[in-house]
Coordinates of C-alpha atoms in Angstrom, one line a residue:
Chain A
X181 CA 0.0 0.0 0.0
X182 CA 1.5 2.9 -1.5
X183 CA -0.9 5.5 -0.5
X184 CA -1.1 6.5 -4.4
X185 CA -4.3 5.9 -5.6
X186 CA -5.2 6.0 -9.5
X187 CA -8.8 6.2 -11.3
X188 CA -10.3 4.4 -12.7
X189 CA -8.4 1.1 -12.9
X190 CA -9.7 -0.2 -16.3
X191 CA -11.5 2.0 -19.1
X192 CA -12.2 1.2 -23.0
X193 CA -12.4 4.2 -25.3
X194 CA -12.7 4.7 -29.0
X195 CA -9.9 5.8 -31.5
X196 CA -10.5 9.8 -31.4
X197 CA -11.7 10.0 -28.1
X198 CA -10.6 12.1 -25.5
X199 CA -9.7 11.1 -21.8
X200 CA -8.6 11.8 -18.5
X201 CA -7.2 9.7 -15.7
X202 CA -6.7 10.9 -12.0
X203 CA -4.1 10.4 -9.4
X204 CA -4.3 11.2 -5.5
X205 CA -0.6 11.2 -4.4
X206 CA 0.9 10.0 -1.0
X207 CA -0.3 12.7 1.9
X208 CA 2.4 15.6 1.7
X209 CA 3.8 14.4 -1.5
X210 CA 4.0 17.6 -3.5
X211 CA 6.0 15.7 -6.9
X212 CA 3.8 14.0 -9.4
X213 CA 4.9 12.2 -12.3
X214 CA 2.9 10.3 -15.1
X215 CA 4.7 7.1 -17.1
X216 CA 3.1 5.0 -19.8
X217 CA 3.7 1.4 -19.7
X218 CA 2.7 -0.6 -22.8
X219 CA 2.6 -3.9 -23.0
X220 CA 6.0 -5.9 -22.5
X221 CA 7.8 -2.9 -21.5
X222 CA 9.2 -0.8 -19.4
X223 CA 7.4 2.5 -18.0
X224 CA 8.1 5.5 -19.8
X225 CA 8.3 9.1 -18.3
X226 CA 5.5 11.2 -19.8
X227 CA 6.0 14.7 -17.7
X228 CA 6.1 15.6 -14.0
X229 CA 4.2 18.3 -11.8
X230 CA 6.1 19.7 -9.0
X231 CA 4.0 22.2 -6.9
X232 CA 1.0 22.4 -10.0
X233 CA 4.2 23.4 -12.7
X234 CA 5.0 21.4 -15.2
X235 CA 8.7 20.3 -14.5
X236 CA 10.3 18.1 -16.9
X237 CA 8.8 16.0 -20.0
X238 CA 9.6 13.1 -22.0
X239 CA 8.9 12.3 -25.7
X240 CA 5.2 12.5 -25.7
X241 CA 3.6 14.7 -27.8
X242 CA 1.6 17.9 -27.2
X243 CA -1.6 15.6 -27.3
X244 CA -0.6 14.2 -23.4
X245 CA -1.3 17.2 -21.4
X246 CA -1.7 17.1 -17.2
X247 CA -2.5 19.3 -14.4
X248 CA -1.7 19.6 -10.8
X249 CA -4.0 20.8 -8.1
X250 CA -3.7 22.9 -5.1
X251 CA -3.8 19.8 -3.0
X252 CA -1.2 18.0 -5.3
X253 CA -3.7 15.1 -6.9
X254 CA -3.2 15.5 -10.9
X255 CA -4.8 14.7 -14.4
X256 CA -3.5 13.1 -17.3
X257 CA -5.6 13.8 -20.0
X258 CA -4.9 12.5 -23.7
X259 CA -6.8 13.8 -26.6
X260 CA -7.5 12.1 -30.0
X261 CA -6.7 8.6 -28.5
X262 CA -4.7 6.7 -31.2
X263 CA -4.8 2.5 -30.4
X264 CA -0.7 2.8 -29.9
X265 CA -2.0 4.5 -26.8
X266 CA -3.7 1.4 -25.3
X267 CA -1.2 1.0 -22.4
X268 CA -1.0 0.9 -18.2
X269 CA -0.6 5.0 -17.1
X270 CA 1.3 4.7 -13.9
X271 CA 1.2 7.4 -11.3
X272 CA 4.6 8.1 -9.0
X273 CA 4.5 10.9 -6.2
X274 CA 7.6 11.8 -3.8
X275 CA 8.3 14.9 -1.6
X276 CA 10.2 17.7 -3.5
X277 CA 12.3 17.0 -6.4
X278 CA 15.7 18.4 -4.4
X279 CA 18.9 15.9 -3.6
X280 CA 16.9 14.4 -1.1
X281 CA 16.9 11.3 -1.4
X282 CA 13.1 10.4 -0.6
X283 CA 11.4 7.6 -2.2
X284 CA 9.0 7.4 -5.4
X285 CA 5.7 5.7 -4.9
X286 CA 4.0 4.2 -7.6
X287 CA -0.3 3.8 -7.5
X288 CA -1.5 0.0 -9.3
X289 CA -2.2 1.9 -12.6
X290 CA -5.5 2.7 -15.0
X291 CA -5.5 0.6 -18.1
X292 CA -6.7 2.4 -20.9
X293 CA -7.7 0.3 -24.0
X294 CA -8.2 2.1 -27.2
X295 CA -10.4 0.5 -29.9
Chain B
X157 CA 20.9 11.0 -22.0
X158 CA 20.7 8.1 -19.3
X159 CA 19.6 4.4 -20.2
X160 CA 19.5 1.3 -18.5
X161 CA 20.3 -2.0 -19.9
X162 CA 18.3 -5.3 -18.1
X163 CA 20.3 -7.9 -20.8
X164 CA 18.2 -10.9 -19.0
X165 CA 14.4 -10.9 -20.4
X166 CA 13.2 -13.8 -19.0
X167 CA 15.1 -15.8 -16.1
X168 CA 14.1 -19.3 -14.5
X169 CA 15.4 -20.5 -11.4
X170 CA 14.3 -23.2 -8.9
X171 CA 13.0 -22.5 -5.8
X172 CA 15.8 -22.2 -2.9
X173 CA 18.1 -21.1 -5.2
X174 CA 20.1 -18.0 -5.7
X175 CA 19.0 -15.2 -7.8
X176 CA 21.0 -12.4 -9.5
X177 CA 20.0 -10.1 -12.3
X178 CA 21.9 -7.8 -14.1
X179 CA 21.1 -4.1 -14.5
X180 CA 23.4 -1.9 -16.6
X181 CA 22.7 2.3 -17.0
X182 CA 24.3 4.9 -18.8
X183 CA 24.3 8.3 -17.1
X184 CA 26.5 11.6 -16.8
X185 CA 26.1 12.4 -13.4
X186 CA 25.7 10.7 -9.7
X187 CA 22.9 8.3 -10.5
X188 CA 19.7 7.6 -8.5
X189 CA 19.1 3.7 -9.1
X190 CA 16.3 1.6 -7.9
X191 CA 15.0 -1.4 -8.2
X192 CA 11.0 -2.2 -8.5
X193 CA 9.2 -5.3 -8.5
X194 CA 5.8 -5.6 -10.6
X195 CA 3.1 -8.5 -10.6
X196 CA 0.8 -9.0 -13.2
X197 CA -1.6 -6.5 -13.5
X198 CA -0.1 -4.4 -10.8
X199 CA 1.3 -1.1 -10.3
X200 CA 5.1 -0.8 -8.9
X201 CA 6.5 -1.6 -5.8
X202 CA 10.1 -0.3 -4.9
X203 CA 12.4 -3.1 -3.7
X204 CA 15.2 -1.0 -3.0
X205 CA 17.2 2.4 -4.0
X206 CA 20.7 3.4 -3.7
X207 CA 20.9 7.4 -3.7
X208 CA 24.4 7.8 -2.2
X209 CA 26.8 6.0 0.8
X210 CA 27.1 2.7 1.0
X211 CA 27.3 0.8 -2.8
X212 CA 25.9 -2.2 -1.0
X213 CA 21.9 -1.9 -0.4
X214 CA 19.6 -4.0 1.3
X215 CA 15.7 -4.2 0.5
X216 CA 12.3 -5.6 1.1
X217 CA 11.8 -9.5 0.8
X218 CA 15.3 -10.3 1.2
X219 CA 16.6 -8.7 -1.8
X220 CA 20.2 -7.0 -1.9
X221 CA 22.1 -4.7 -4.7
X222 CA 25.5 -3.3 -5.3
X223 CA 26.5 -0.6 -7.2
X224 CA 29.4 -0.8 -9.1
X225 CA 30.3 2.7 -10.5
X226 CA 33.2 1.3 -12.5
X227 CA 31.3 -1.4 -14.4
X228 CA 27.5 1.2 -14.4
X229 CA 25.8 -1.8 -12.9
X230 CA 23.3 -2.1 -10.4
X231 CA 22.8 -5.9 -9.9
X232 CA 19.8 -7.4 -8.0
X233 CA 20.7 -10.6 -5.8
X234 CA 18.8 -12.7 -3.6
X235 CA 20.4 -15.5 -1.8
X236 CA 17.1 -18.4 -1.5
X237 CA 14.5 -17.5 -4.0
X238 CA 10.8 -18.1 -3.2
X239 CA 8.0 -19.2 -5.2
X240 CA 6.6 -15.6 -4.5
X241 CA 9.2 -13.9 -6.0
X242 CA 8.0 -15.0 -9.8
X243 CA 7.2 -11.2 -11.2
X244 CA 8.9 -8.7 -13.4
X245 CA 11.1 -7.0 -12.1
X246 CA 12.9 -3.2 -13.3
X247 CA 16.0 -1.3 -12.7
X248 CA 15.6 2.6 -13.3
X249 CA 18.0 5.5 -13.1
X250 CA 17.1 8.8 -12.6
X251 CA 18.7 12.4 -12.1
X252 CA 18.8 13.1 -8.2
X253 CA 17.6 15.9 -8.8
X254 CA 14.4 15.5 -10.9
X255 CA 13.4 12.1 -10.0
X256 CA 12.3 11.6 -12.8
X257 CA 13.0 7.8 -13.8
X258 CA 14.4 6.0 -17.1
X259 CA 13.0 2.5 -17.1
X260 CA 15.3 -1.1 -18.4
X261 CA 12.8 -3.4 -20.3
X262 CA 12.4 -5.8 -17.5
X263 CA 13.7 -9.1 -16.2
X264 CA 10.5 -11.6 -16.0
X265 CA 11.5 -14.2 -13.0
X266 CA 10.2 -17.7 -13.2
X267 CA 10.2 -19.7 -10.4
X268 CA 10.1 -24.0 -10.6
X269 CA 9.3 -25.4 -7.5

């Protein structure tokens, strides 16, 4: 138990669709990052919120967009769903983004199948 | 940019016996490394990490790695495997700084009994 939670777990959407997965991070946990995880492979860094900024992106295209709130839970929303999207979005949150050394929880995931 | 390497894709072992997989990353600076464990249909759980100090770290469930700067490896070890232990299993680097992670590919652990 993580204290990440992710919503919803499972969803099926159409090709061209638009949707939007949520994440409540660990109490206090003011760092939020988003990775995709297809099938077979490793997770892949999508973009991180630290205090409701975006702070860092990976090769994702403008189409993956997110938002942090006041109390730290984010979005992930992804517009005109393509089926190379179908994958596990995994949600990791930590305490600041400094030399720290403080630990990265994950939440289970929200599978998203496009069809 | 920063990689990491997991050359093992799928590993079997018997039950009782020693486990050790291999984790290789690339990076420019003072590398955050960690190792997470992942069951099917499951989100992440973090084994261990190594952030700085000793290059010997111990984790959850027995597990063990050492970071070798000299050789960019991170390997995972576990002297007496368990049945439970049959998952996926990832090494990731990341920049201290950020935290924000670079995944290997994955080392799927089978277990015989």
């Amino acid at each position: 138990e993580t204290g990440v939670t992710q919503s919803p777990t499972h969803l099926i959407k159409t090709r061209g669709q638009q949707v939007t997965l949520r994440c409540s991070s660990q109490s206090g946990h003011n760092t939020v990052s988003w990775y995709q995880q297809a099938l077979g492979q490793g997770p892949q860094f999508i973009f991180q919120y630290y205090r409701e900024e975006e702070n860092g992106r990976g090769n994702f295209p403008p189409r993956f967009s997110g938002l942090q709130f006041p109390n730290y839970s984010s979005e992930l929303n992804v517009n005109a769903l393509e089926l190379d999207d179908s994958a596990l979005y995994l949600c990791a949150s930590s305490l600041g983004t400094g030399a720290n050394g403080n630990t990265i929880y994950f939440g289970e995931g929200s599978w998203l199948t496009v069809v | 940019a920063q990689s990491v390497t997991q050359p093992d894709i799928h590993i079997t072992v018997s039950e009782g016996a020693s486990l050790e997989l291999r984790c290789n990353y690339s990076y420019g600076a003072t590398p955050y490394l960690f190792w997470y464990v992942q069951s099917p249909g499951q989100g992440l759980q973090l084994l261990l990490k190594y952030f700085s100090g000793d290059t010997l770290v111990q984790g959850i469930k027995g597990f063990e790695a050492e970071f070798k700067r000299s050789q960019s490896s991170f390997n995972l070890r576990k002297p007496s495997v368990h049945w439970s232990d049959a998952a996926e299993y990832f090494c990731a680097v990341g920049r201290v700084a950020t935290r924000q992670l670079t995944f290997g590919s994955g080392t799927q652990l089978t277990v015989l009994p």
